[in-house]
Tab-separated table of C-alpha atoms and ligand atoms in Angstrom:
chain	number	residue	atom	x	y	z
A	1	UNK	CA	40.517	5.702	8.935
A	2	UNK	CA	39.063	2.532	9.593
A	3	UNK	CA	35.719	2.094	7.856
A	4	UNK	CA	33.028	1.534	10.348
A	5	UNK	CA	30.159	1.211	8.309
A	6	UNK	CA	28.417	-1.860	7.309
A	7	UNK	CA	28.197	-2.515	3.545
A	8	UNK	CA	24.496	-2.225	3.155
A	9	UNK	CA	24.217	1.020	5.371
A	10	UNK	CA	27.356	2.505	3.610
A	11	UNK	CA	25.310	2.327	0.251
A	12	UNK	CA	22.592	4.365	1.593
A	13	UNK	CA	22.162	8.272	2.152
A	14	UNK	CA	19.915	10.440	4.157
A	15	UNK	CA	16.134	10.314	3.119
A	16	UNK	CA	15.439	12.762	-0.030
A	17	UNK	CA	12.098	13.721	1.234
A	18	UNK	CA	13.896	15.335	4.751
A	19	UNK	CA	17.122	16.533	2.628
A	20	UNK	CA	14.645	18.624	0.339
A	21	UNK	CA	12.880	20.117	3.653
A	22	UNK	CA	16.584	21.234	5.231
A	23	UNK	CA	17.270	22.436	1.777
A	24	UNK	CA	14.584	24.723	1.161
A	25	UNK	CA	14.537	25.882	5.068
A	26	UNK	CA	18.347	26.864	4.286
A	27	UNK	CA	17.486	28.745	1.080
A	28	UNK	CA	14.832	30.587	2.759
A	29	UNK	CA	17.275	31.565	5.570
A	30	UNK	CA	19.447	32.775	3.048
A	31	UNK	CA	16.636	35.428	1.869
A	32	UNK	CA	15.449	33.263	-1.281
A	33	UNK	CA	12.073	32.842	-2.600
A	34	UNK	CA	11.304	28.928	-2.456
A	35	UNK	CA	8.476	27.448	-3.382
A	36	UNK	CA	8.341	24.365	-1.248
A	37	UNK	CA	6.776	21.544	-3.161
A	38	UNK	CA	9.254	18.986	-2.319
A	39	UNK	CA	8.642	17.796	1.573
A	40	UNK	CA	5.468	16.053	2.004
A	41	UNK	CA	4.045	17.498	5.209
A	42	UNK	CA	0.186	18.223	6.047
A	43	UNK	CA	-0.180	21.960	6.322
A	44	UNK	CA	-3.250	21.777	8.835
A	45	UNK	CA	-3.065	22.085	12.770
A	46	UNK	CA	-3.837	19.049	14.683
A	47	UNK	CA	-7.349	19.316	15.799
A	48	UNK	CA	-7.669	21.392	19.039
A	49	UNK	CA	-9.192	18.518	21.104
A	50	UNK	CA	-6.294	16.206	20.288
A	51	UNK	CA	-3.771	18.685	21.470
A	52	UNK	CA	-5.770	19.117	24.482
A	53	UNK	CA	-5.633	15.569	25.185
A	54	UNK	CA	-1.763	15.603	24.633
A	55	UNK	CA	-1.767	18.689	27.290
A	56	UNK	CA	-3.890	16.782	29.929
A	57	UNK	CA	-1.546	13.525	29.532
A	58	UNK	CA	1.686	15.584	29.788
A	59	UNK	CA	2.068	14.391	33.415
A	60	UNK	CA	2.446	10.796	32.248
A	61	UNK	CA	5.661	9.522	32.541
A	62	UNK	CA	5.522	5.605	33.188
A	63	UNK	CA	6.769	3.364	30.331
A	64	UNK	CA	3.600	1.842	28.649
A	65	UNK	CA	3.520	-1.934	27.410
A	66	UNK	CA	5.950	-2.494	24.521
A	67	UNK	CA	3.041	-3.406	22.200
A	68	UNK	CA	0.953	0.165	23.237
A	69	UNK	CA	-1.745	0.987	25.196
A	70	UNK	CA	-4.544	-1.359	25.358
A	71	UNK	CA	-7.085	1.387	24.873
A	72	UNK	CA	-5.438	2.850	22.012
A	73	UNK	CA	-4.957	-0.355	19.990
A	74	UNK	CA	-8.638	-1.316	20.951
A	75	UNK	CA	-9.612	2.374	19.230
A	76	UNK	CA	-7.411	1.532	16.242
A	77	UNK	CA	-8.902	-1.935	15.761
A	78	UNK	CA	-12.386	-0.588	15.745
A	79	UNK	CA	-11.376	2.493	13.517
A	80	UNK	CA	-9.957	-0.128	10.953
A	81	UNK	CA	-13.094	-2.398	11.007
A	82	UNK	CA	-14.878	0.485	10.414
A	83	UNK	CA	-12.681	1.598	7.025
A	84	UNK	CA	-11.854	-1.571	5.885
A	85	UNK	CA	-14.521	-4.080	7.011
A	86	UNK	CA	-11.867	-6.438	8.238
A	87	UNK	CA	-11.200	-7.188	11.802
A	88	UNK	CA	-7.769	-6.673	13.365
A	89	UNK	CA	-8.271	-7.298	16.809
A	90	UNK	CA	-6.059	-5.200	19.249
A	91	UNK	CA	-3.898	-8.338	20.325
A	92	UNK	CA	-2.453	-8.012	16.537
A	93	UNK	CA	-1.697	-4.493	16.506
A	94	UNK	CA	1.357	-2.710	17.842
A	95	UNK	CA	1.884	1.053	18.400
A	96	UNK	CA	5.061	2.516	16.894
A	97	UNK	CA	6.920	5.880	16.859
A	98	UNK	CA	5.593	6.827	13.185
A	99	UNK	CA	4.471	3.773	10.426
A	100	UNK	CA	8.242	4.535	9.053
A	101	UNK	CA	9.488	2.632	12.016
A	102	UNK	CA	7.037	-0.249	11.925
A	103	UNK	CA	7.905	-0.934	8.462
A	104	UNK	CA	11.602	-0.910	9.224
A	105	UNK	CA	10.988	-3.447	12.026
A	106	UNK	CA	8.981	-5.421	9.547
A	107	UNK	CA	11.979	-5.641	7.133
A	108	UNK	CA	14.253	-6.306	9.895
A	109	UNK	CA	12.212	-9.304	11.020
A	110	UNK	CA	11.240	-10.536	7.586
A	111	UNK	CA	13.153	-13.045	5.869
A	112	UNK	CA	12.451	-12.969	2.440
A	113	UNK	CA	11.987	-10.621	-0.612
A	114	UNK	CA	10.257	-7.424	-1.495
A	115	UNK	CA	8.378	-6.419	-4.531
A	116	UNK	CA	7.720	-2.730	-5.076
A	117	UNK	CA	6.008	-0.934	-8.199
A	118	UNK	CA	7.464	2.339	-9.173
A	119	UNK	CA	6.712	4.744	-8.040
A	120	UNK	CA	7.011	3.906	-4.727
A	121	UNK	CA	7.760	5.745	-1.504
A	122	UNK	CA	11.204	7.147	-1.069
A	123	UNK	CA	12.227	4.761	1.891
A	124	UNK	CA	10.564	1.622	1.043
A	125	UNK	CA	13.605	0.567	-0.729
A	126	UNK	CA	16.451	1.774	1.607
A	127	UNK	CA	14.411	0.150	4.549
A	128	UNK	CA	14.429	-3.154	2.744
A	129	UNK	CA	18.152	-2.842	2.078
A	130	UNK	CA	18.931	-2.452	5.961
A	131	UNK	CA	16.920	-5.486	6.595
A	132	UNK	CA	18.828	-7.066	3.792
A	133	UNK	CA	15.894	-8.174	1.604
A	134	UNK	CA	16.328	-8.210	-2.039
A	135	UNK	CA	13.713	-5.875	-3.760
A	136	UNK	CA	12.366	-6.669	-7.185
A	137	UNK	CA	10.579	-3.742	-8.931
A	138	UNK	CA	7.831	-3.384	-11.412
A	139	UNK	CA	7.602	-0.560	-13.549
A	140	UNK	CA	3.958	0.938	-13.782
A	141	UNK	CA	2.563	3.458	-16.239
A	142	UNK	CA	0.404	6.565	-16.455
A	143	UNK	CA	-2.117	4.833	-18.397
A	144	UNK	CA	-2.416	2.451	-15.494
A	145	UNK	CA	-2.547	5.338	-13.227
A	146	UNK	CA	0.599	4.171	-11.843
A	147	UNK	CA	-0.311	0.943	-10.492
A	148	UNK	CA	0.823	-2.446	-11.550
A	149	UNK	CA	-1.686	-4.602	-13.310
A	150	UNK	CA	-2.715	-8.196	-12.063
A	151	UNK	CA	-0.915	-9.787	-15.131
A	152	UNK	CA	2.513	-7.720	-14.145
A	153	UNK	CA	2.436	-8.581	-10.454
A	154	UNK	CA	2.054	-12.189	-11.547
A	155	UNK	CA	4.867	-12.331	-13.964
A	156	UNK	CA	6.807	-10.894	-11.338
A	157	UNK	CA	5.992	-13.584	-8.698
A	158	UNK	CA	6.624	-16.380	-11.474
A	159	UNK	CA	9.987	-14.904	-12.317
A	160	UNK	CA	11.131	-15.342	-8.667
A	161	UNK	CA	12.315	-18.235	-6.806
A	162	UNK	CA	11.793	-16.967	-3.318
A	163	UNK	CA	8.185	-18.148	-1.932
A	164	UNK	CA	8.576	-15.612	0.905
A	165	UNK	CA	7.562	-12.181	-0.600
A	166	UNK	CA	5.655	-9.251	0.312
A	167	UNK	CA	4.323	-6.592	-2.080
A	168	UNK	CA	4.096	-3.046	-0.757
A	169	UNK	CA	1.183	-1.229	-2.011
A	170	UNK	CA	0.209	2.129	-1.265
A	171	UNK	CA	-3.163	4.025	-1.903
A	172	UNK	CA	-3.749	6.817	-2.025
A	173	UNK	CA	-0.271	6.849	-3.216
A	174	UNK	CA	2.972	8.786	-2.733
A	175	UNK	CA	4.311	10.319	-5.192
A	176	UNK	CA	1.793	9.847	-7.789
A	177	UNK	CA	-1.213	10.958	-5.839
A	178	UNK	CA	-3.700	8.245	-7.599
A	179	UNK	CA	-5.950	5.749	-6.078
A	180	UNK	CA	-5.716	2.191	-6.872
A	181	UNK	CA	-8.403	0.795	-8.570
A	182	UNK	CA	-7.883	-2.994	-9.321
A	183	UNK	CA	-7.437	-4.042	-5.542
A	184	UNK	CA	-9.535	-7.051	-6.333
A	185	UNK	CA	-7.501	-8.483	-9.002
A	186	UNK	CA	-4.215	-7.792	-7.063
A	187	UNK	CA	-5.835	-9.541	-4.305
A	188	UNK	CA	-6.884	-12.368	-6.459
A	189	UNK	CA	-3.098	-12.923	-7.757
A	190	UNK	CA	-1.642	-12.408	-4.292
A	191	UNK	CA	-3.880	-15.236	-2.766
A	192	UNK	CA	-3.416	-17.808	-5.564
A	193	UNK	CA	0.451	-17.233	-5.009
A	194	UNK	CA	0.331	-16.715	-1.176
A	195	UNK	CA	2.069	-13.433	-1.679
A	196	UNK	CA	1.882	-11.114	1.608
A	197	UNK	CA	1.135	-7.312	0.911
A	198	UNK	CA	1.733	-4.460	3.055
A	199	UNK	CA	-0.908	-1.873	2.678
A	200	UNK	CA	0.238	1.189	3.666
A	201	UNK	CA	-2.597	3.266	4.883
A	202	UNK	CA	-1.225	6.424	5.800
A	203	UNK	CA	-3.028	8.478	3.519
A	204	UNK	CA	-6.482	6.808	3.393
A	205	UNK	CA	-8.482	9.256	5.259
A	206	UNK	CA	-7.299	11.606	2.257
A	207	UNK	CA	-8.968	9.985	-0.501
A	208	UNK	CA	-10.952	12.376	-2.255
A	209	UNK	CA	-13.746	10.385	-3.543
A	210	UNK	CA	-14.625	9.972	0.165
A	211	UNK	CA	-14.796	6.060	-0.326
A	212	UNK	CA	-11.841	4.192	0.650
A	213	UNK	CA	-11.345	0.379	-0.215
A	214	UNK	CA	-8.474	-1.231	1.442
A	215	UNK	CA	-7.166	-4.381	-0.285
A	216	UNK	CA	-7.423	-6.058	2.972
A	217	UNK	CA	-11.219	-6.156	2.126
A	218	UNK	CA	-10.007	-8.949	-0.636
A	219	UNK	CA	-7.500	-10.667	1.251
A	220	UNK	CA	-7.772	-10.230	4.885
A	221	UNK	CA	-5.707	-13.348	5.396
A	222	UNK	CA	-2.428	-12.094	3.823
A	223	UNK	CA	-2.537	-8.228	4.252
A	224	UNK	CA	-0.630	-6.282	6.987
A	225	UNK	CA	-1.832	-2.488	7.687
A	226	UNK	CA	0.212	0.611	8.384
A	227	UNK	CA	-1.013	3.794	9.189
A	228	UNK	CA	-0.938	6.426	12.041
A	229	UNK	CA	-1.490	10.203	12.780
A	230	UNK	CA	0.773	11.932	10.566
A	231	UNK	CA	-1.304	12.823	7.577
A	232	UNK	CA	-5.173	13.401	8.536
A	233	UNK	CA	-4.156	14.421	11.451
A	234	UNK	CA	-1.397	16.704	10.497
A	235	UNK	CA	0.812	15.315	13.421
A	236	UNK	CA	3.908	14.547	11.291
A	237	UNK	CA	6.268	15.557	14.111
A	238	UNK	CA	4.238	13.922	16.961
A	239	UNK	CA	5.154	10.200	15.346
A	240	UNK	CA	2.651	7.883	16.069
A	241	UNK	CA	1.887	4.913	13.764
A	242	UNK	CA	0.603	1.403	14.071
A	243	UNK	CA	1.335	-2.001	12.551
A	244	UNK	CA	-1.569	-4.386	12.340
A	245	UNK	CA	-1.141	-8.113	11.162
A	246	UNK	CA	-3.838	-10.749	10.322
A	247	UNK	CA	-4.281	-13.091	13.006
A	248	UNK	CA	-3.125	-15.886	11.263
A	249	UNK	CA	0.610	-14.435	11.163
A	250	UNK	CA	0.299	-13.237	14.871
A	251	UNK	CA	3.794	-14.876	15.666
A	252	UNK	CA	5.357	-12.305	12.968
A	253	UNK	CA	3.899	-9.456	15.373
A	254	UNK	CA	5.805	-11.169	18.298
A	255	UNK	CA	9.050	-10.644	16.354
A	256	UNK	CA	8.521	-7.092	15.677
A	257	UNK	CA	7.287	-6.498	18.993
A	258	UNK	CA	10.658	-7.885	20.392
A	259	UNK	CA	12.567	-5.685	17.981
A	260	UNK	CA	10.515	-2.825	19.442
A	261	UNK	CA	11.388	-3.615	22.958
A	262	UNK	CA	15.057	-3.777	22.039
A	263	UNK	CA	15.086	-0.576	20.296
A	264	UNK	CA	12.604	2.364	21.028
A	265	UNK	CA	10.941	0.417	24.040
A	266	UNK	CA	7.585	1.938	23.969
A	267	UNK	CA	5.969	4.971	22.021
A	268	UNK	CA	6.025	7.783	24.576
A	269	UNK	CA	2.936	7.810	27.118
A	270	UNK	CA	1.542	11.239	26.641
A	271	UNK	CA	1.280	10.744	22.888
A	272	UNK	CA	-0.514	7.443	23.367
A	273	UNK	CA	-3.115	8.748	25.265
A	274	UNK	CA	-3.445	11.522	23.225
A	275	UNK	CA	-4.170	9.052	20.157
A	276	UNK	CA	-6.951	7.506	22.013
A	277	UNK	CA	-8.988	10.886	21.562
A	278	UNK	CA	-7.706	11.098	17.741
A	279	UNK	CA	-9.022	7.658	17.173
A	280	UNK	CA	-11.857	7.316	19.157
A	281	UNK	CA	-13.489	10.877	18.766
A	282	UNK	CA	-15.319	11.741	15.829
A	283	UNK	CA	-13.305	13.997	13.437
A	284	UNK	CA	-15.159	13.465	10.225
A	285	UNK	CA	-15.715	17.234	9.983
A	286	UNK	CA	-12.188	17.881	10.144
A	287	UNK	CA	-11.210	15.391	7.680
A	288	UNK	CA	-13.802	16.616	5.290
A	289	UNK	CA	-12.751	19.919	5.311
A	290	UNK	CA	-9.054	19.336	5.091
A	291	UNK	CA	-9.996	16.733	2.194
A	292	UNK	CA	-11.763	19.243	0.135
A	293	UNK	CA	-9.068	21.693	0.564
A	294	UNK	CA	-6.540	19.125	-0.766
A	295	UNK	CA	-8.719	18.207	-3.624
A	296	UNK	CA	-9.307	21.698	-4.557
A	297	UNK	CA	-5.643	22.635	-4.396
A	298	UNK	CA	-4.797	19.286	-6.187
A	299	UNK	CA	-7.270	20.140	-9.074
A	300	UNK	CA	-6.066	23.959	-9.512
A	301	UNK	CA	-2.336	22.551	-9.569
A	302	UNK	CA	-3.353	19.910	-12.313
A	303	UNK	CA	-5.336	22.361	-14.463
A	304	UNK	CA	-2.993	24.948	-14.361
A	305	UNK	CA	0.115	22.634	-15.039
A	306	UNK	CA	-0.901	20.019	-17.453
A	307	UNK	CA	0.000	20.910	-21.070
A	308	UNK	CA	1.486	19.690	-24.306
A	309	UNK	CA	4.811	19.756	-22.513
A	310	UNK	CA	3.561	18.448	-18.920
A	311	UNK	CA	1.640	15.304	-18.395
A	312	UNK	CA	0.167	14.324	-15.147
A	313	UNK	CA	-2.671	12.508	-13.649
A	314	UNK	CA	-5.254	14.092	-12.144
A	315	UNK	CA	-5.307	13.984	-8.116
A	316	UNK	CA	-7.117	11.423	-6.636
A	317	UNK	CA	-5.694	11.588	-3.029
A	318	UNK	CA	-3.208	12.466	-0.304
A	319	UNK	CA	-1.107	15.715	-1.569
A	320	UNK	CA	0.906	14.870	-4.234
A	321	UNK	CA	1.110	14.977	-8.253
A	322	UNK	CA	3.810	13.322	-10.492
A	323	UNK	CA	4.091	15.610	-13.686
A	324	UNK	CA	6.149	14.444	-16.418
A	325	UNK	CA	8.039	17.171	-18.394
A	326	UNK	CA	8.496	16.321	-22.035
A	327	UNK	CA	11.988	17.096	-23.082
A	328	UNK	CA	15.210	15.550	-23.825
A	329	UNK	CA	17.638	18.429	-22.253
A	330	UNK	CA	18.756	16.791	-18.941
A	331	UNK	CA	20.541	13.911	-18.355
A	332	UNK	CA	18.734	13.008	-15.470
A	333	UNK	CA	15.346	13.748	-13.109
A	334	UNK	CA	17.977	15.226	-10.433
A	335	UNK	CA	19.465	17.378	-12.963
A	336	UNK	CA	15.811	18.598	-13.800
A	337	UNK	CA	14.853	19.542	-10.396
A	338	UNK	CA	17.805	21.401	-9.808
A	339	UNK	CA	17.589	23.564	-12.910
A	340	UNK	CA	13.904	24.013	-11.720
A	341	UNK	CA	14.852	25.158	-8.525
A	342	UNK	CA	17.426	27.651	-9.597
A	343	UNK	CA	15.389	29.091	-12.552
A	344	UNK	CA	12.038	29.482	-10.677
A	345	UNK	CA	12.374	28.587	-6.884
A	346	UNK	CA	10.151	25.799	-7.047
A	347	UNK	CA	11.616	22.561	-5.113
A	348	UNK	CA	10.563	19.266	-6.058
A	349	UNK	CA	11.785	15.819	-5.830
A	350	UNK	CA	13.077	13.617	-8.921
A	351	UNK	CA	11.259	10.400	-9.761
A	352	UNK	CA	14.532	8.654	-9.316
A	353	UNK	CA	14.137	8.593	-5.666
A	354	UNK	CA	10.523	6.648	-6.110
A	355	UNK	CA	12.007	4.181	-8.413
A	356	UNK	CA	12.120	5.448	-11.772
A	357	UNK	CA	15.129	5.221	-14.116
A	358	UNK	CA	16.837	8.163	-13.943
A	359	UNK	CA	16.223	9.077	-17.483
A	360	UNK	CA	12.602	9.381	-16.813
A	361	UNK	CA	11.793	13.012	-16.468
A	362	UNK	CA	9.198	12.746	-13.890
A	363	UNK	CA	9.134	14.741	-10.504
A	364	UNK	CA	7.239	14.740	-7.429
A	365	UNK	CA	5.029	17.826	-6.547
A	366	UNK	CA	3.621	18.368	-3.132
A	367	UNK	CA	0.932	20.776	-3.184
A	368	UNK	CA	0.975	22.075	0.575
A	369	UNK	CA	3.048	25.025	0.881
A	370	UNK	CA	0.062	27.079	2.257
A	371	UNK	CA	-0.906	27.634	5.721
A	372	UNK	CA	-3.590	25.218	6.376
A	373	UNK	CA	-4.909	26.893	9.719
A	374	UNK	CA	-5.819	29.710	7.855
A	375	UNK	CA	-7.247	28.011	4.730
A	376	UNK	CA	-9.493	26.113	7.258
A	377	UNK	CA	-11.073	29.588	8.002
A	378	UNK	CA	-12.484	29.617	4.348
A	379	UNK	CA	-15.994	28.705	3.742
A	380	UNK	CA	-15.925	25.326	2.893
A	381	UNK	CA	-18.711	22.866	1.688
A	382	UNK	CA	-17.225	20.188	0.154
A	383	UNK	CA	-17.640	21.093	-3.111
A	384	UNK	CA	-14.331	22.411	-5.458
A	385	UNK	CA	-13.415	25.442	-4.356
A	386	UNK	CA	-13.236	28.496	-6.388
A	387	UNK	CA	-9.690	29.669	-7.757
A	388	UNK	CA	-10.443	33.193	-6.100
A	389	UNK	CA	-10.439	31.184	-2.742
A	390	UNK	CA	-7.083	29.220	-3.439
A	391	UNK	CA	-5.350	32.441	-4.745
A	392	UNK	CA	-6.490	34.038	-1.451
A	393	UNK	CA	-5.374	31.041	0.785
A	394	UNK	CA	-2.487	29.422	-1.093
A	395	UNK	CA	-0.666	31.957	-2.706
A	396	UNK	CA	2.537	30.361	-2.878
A	397	UNK	CA	1.213	27.329	-4.659
A	398	UNK	CA	-0.827	29.711	-6.853
A	399	UNK	CA	2.663	31.646	-7.943
A	400	UNK	CA	4.833	28.813	-7.904
A	401	UNK	CA	2.768	26.807	-10.309
A	402	UNK	CA	2.409	29.669	-12.548
A	403	UNK	CA	6.315	29.859	-12.380
A	404	UNK	CA	6.517	26.177	-13.103
A	405	UNK	CA	3.982	26.123	-16.165
A	406	UNK	CA	5.958	29.241	-17.742
A	407	UNK	CA	8.997	27.684	-17.538
A	408	UNK	CA	7.709	24.386	-18.792
A	409	UNK	CA	6.612	26.311	-21.913
A	410	UNK	CA	10.084	27.225	-23.025
A	411	UNK	CA	11.321	23.291	-23.298
U	501	LIG	N1	4.290	5.754	4.098
U	501	LIG	C1	4.470	6.719	3.141
U	501	LIG	C2	3.805	6.589	1.620
U	501	LIG	C3	4.683	8.264	3.392
U	501	LIG	O1	4.208	9.262	2.490
U	501	LIG	C4	4.897	8.310	4.927
U	501	LIG	C5	5.014	9.499	5.405
U	501	LIG	N2	6.622	10.149	6.026
U	501	LIG	C6	4.930	7.525	5.558
U	501	LIG	C7	4.661	6.074	5.114
U	501	LIG	C8	5.367	7.207	7.148
U	501	LIG	O2	4.657	7.898	8.016
U	501	LIG	P1	4.952	8.003	9.580
U	501	LIG	O3	6.160	7.606	9.739
U	501	LIG	O4	5.000	9.635	9.796
U	501	LIG	O5	3.775	7.593	9.862
U	502	LIG	N1	6.436	11.290	3.805
U	502	LIG	C1	7.074	12.738	3.682
U	502	LIG	C2	7.173	12.671	2.095
U	502	LIG	O1	7.212	11.725	1.564
U	502	LIG	C3	8.278	13.058	4.651
U	502	LIG	C4	8.340	12.316	5.857
U	502	LIG	C5	9.420	11.045	5.901
U	502	LIG	O2	9.705	11.123	4.680
U	502	LIG	O3	9.547	10.754	6.914
U	502	LIG	O4	7.995	13.785	1.773
């Protein structure tokens, strides 16, 4: 048989996040008890008014402008200004089918190299490979909250010949659940070396301290921002994202726009109209409740998992934790996750998918295996919720974490 696949694509495999989701569903179908801590999906329903807006616009069938609806870009521009203090004008924003697609198009268009810090989200490196952009890694540490120091970033830049560089920063972070505290220092280094930054802000509205700082505040001229409805709005399957570029880089957006027009054309029309409601409406109460639940469940998991065998940073945002299992029994973190799944029914992802060496016994744990619609009915006042409430509304998380921590005791 003739080989039909390009070399750079042949190297890739289906994304680990989507694979674990399908594997769990299959095991459940076979009647197995599985604690689904592998896939990262919001458990909460999309706010009713936004669902209503989608219904009311279902009749819209015309293609919309390739860059996306004017009013939606305008709403996102205002949302970003409120969040970050920086003005990304509507002319410099494009609407994409999920922010993942926006990032892919960025890699396809970009002529340069990419700096990632481990941990980094599973898709960044494969996307760079698709775009034929070389990737350079910076390894971070638990002590530094899983983000690179300014010194590490500067050293990495200085070690590279190519001056066209993009560093991808994601805070709150998938997979570590931590928030970057040294944005200003990182921005200073970026500015000094003309390093571009893609600030992946998909979890911005799920920051537990309720105050979000964007690196664009310190480096507006060199920061791209991507975001969308998947996480804060519970609408992962709707596939709506955006990509915003600083004014002086607007010609780069033109390239992305061309790629968009030659691939997906434009995001589906009913969804773009519904997204105006999502960005214009006031969903602060919903966000407050959702964040409060996630913070409480995250803290519950943290408190019940950490031990002398399991090291983990406290949750600061998004819905992940990245525990390290202290042992030398397993050959790789993949093997570790397979054994845990077999022994306990707890599904997680190995940290080797997030840029770590396979020997590092780190995993990503997503604590979203609960019914968010039911949980929102609880009395939530913004304080950390009582364990009793968590036991009632997130029984799978409670049971799964108990199994996992008992398993870890025997390491
Ligand atoms: N960045 C990170 C860190 C993510 O976890 C996700 C989740 N899929 C995405 C980007 C992409 O999100 P979406 O394509 O749904 O906007
Ligand atoms: N962001 C989710 C995760 O990291 C899954 C969705 C995706 O990978 O596109 O698990």
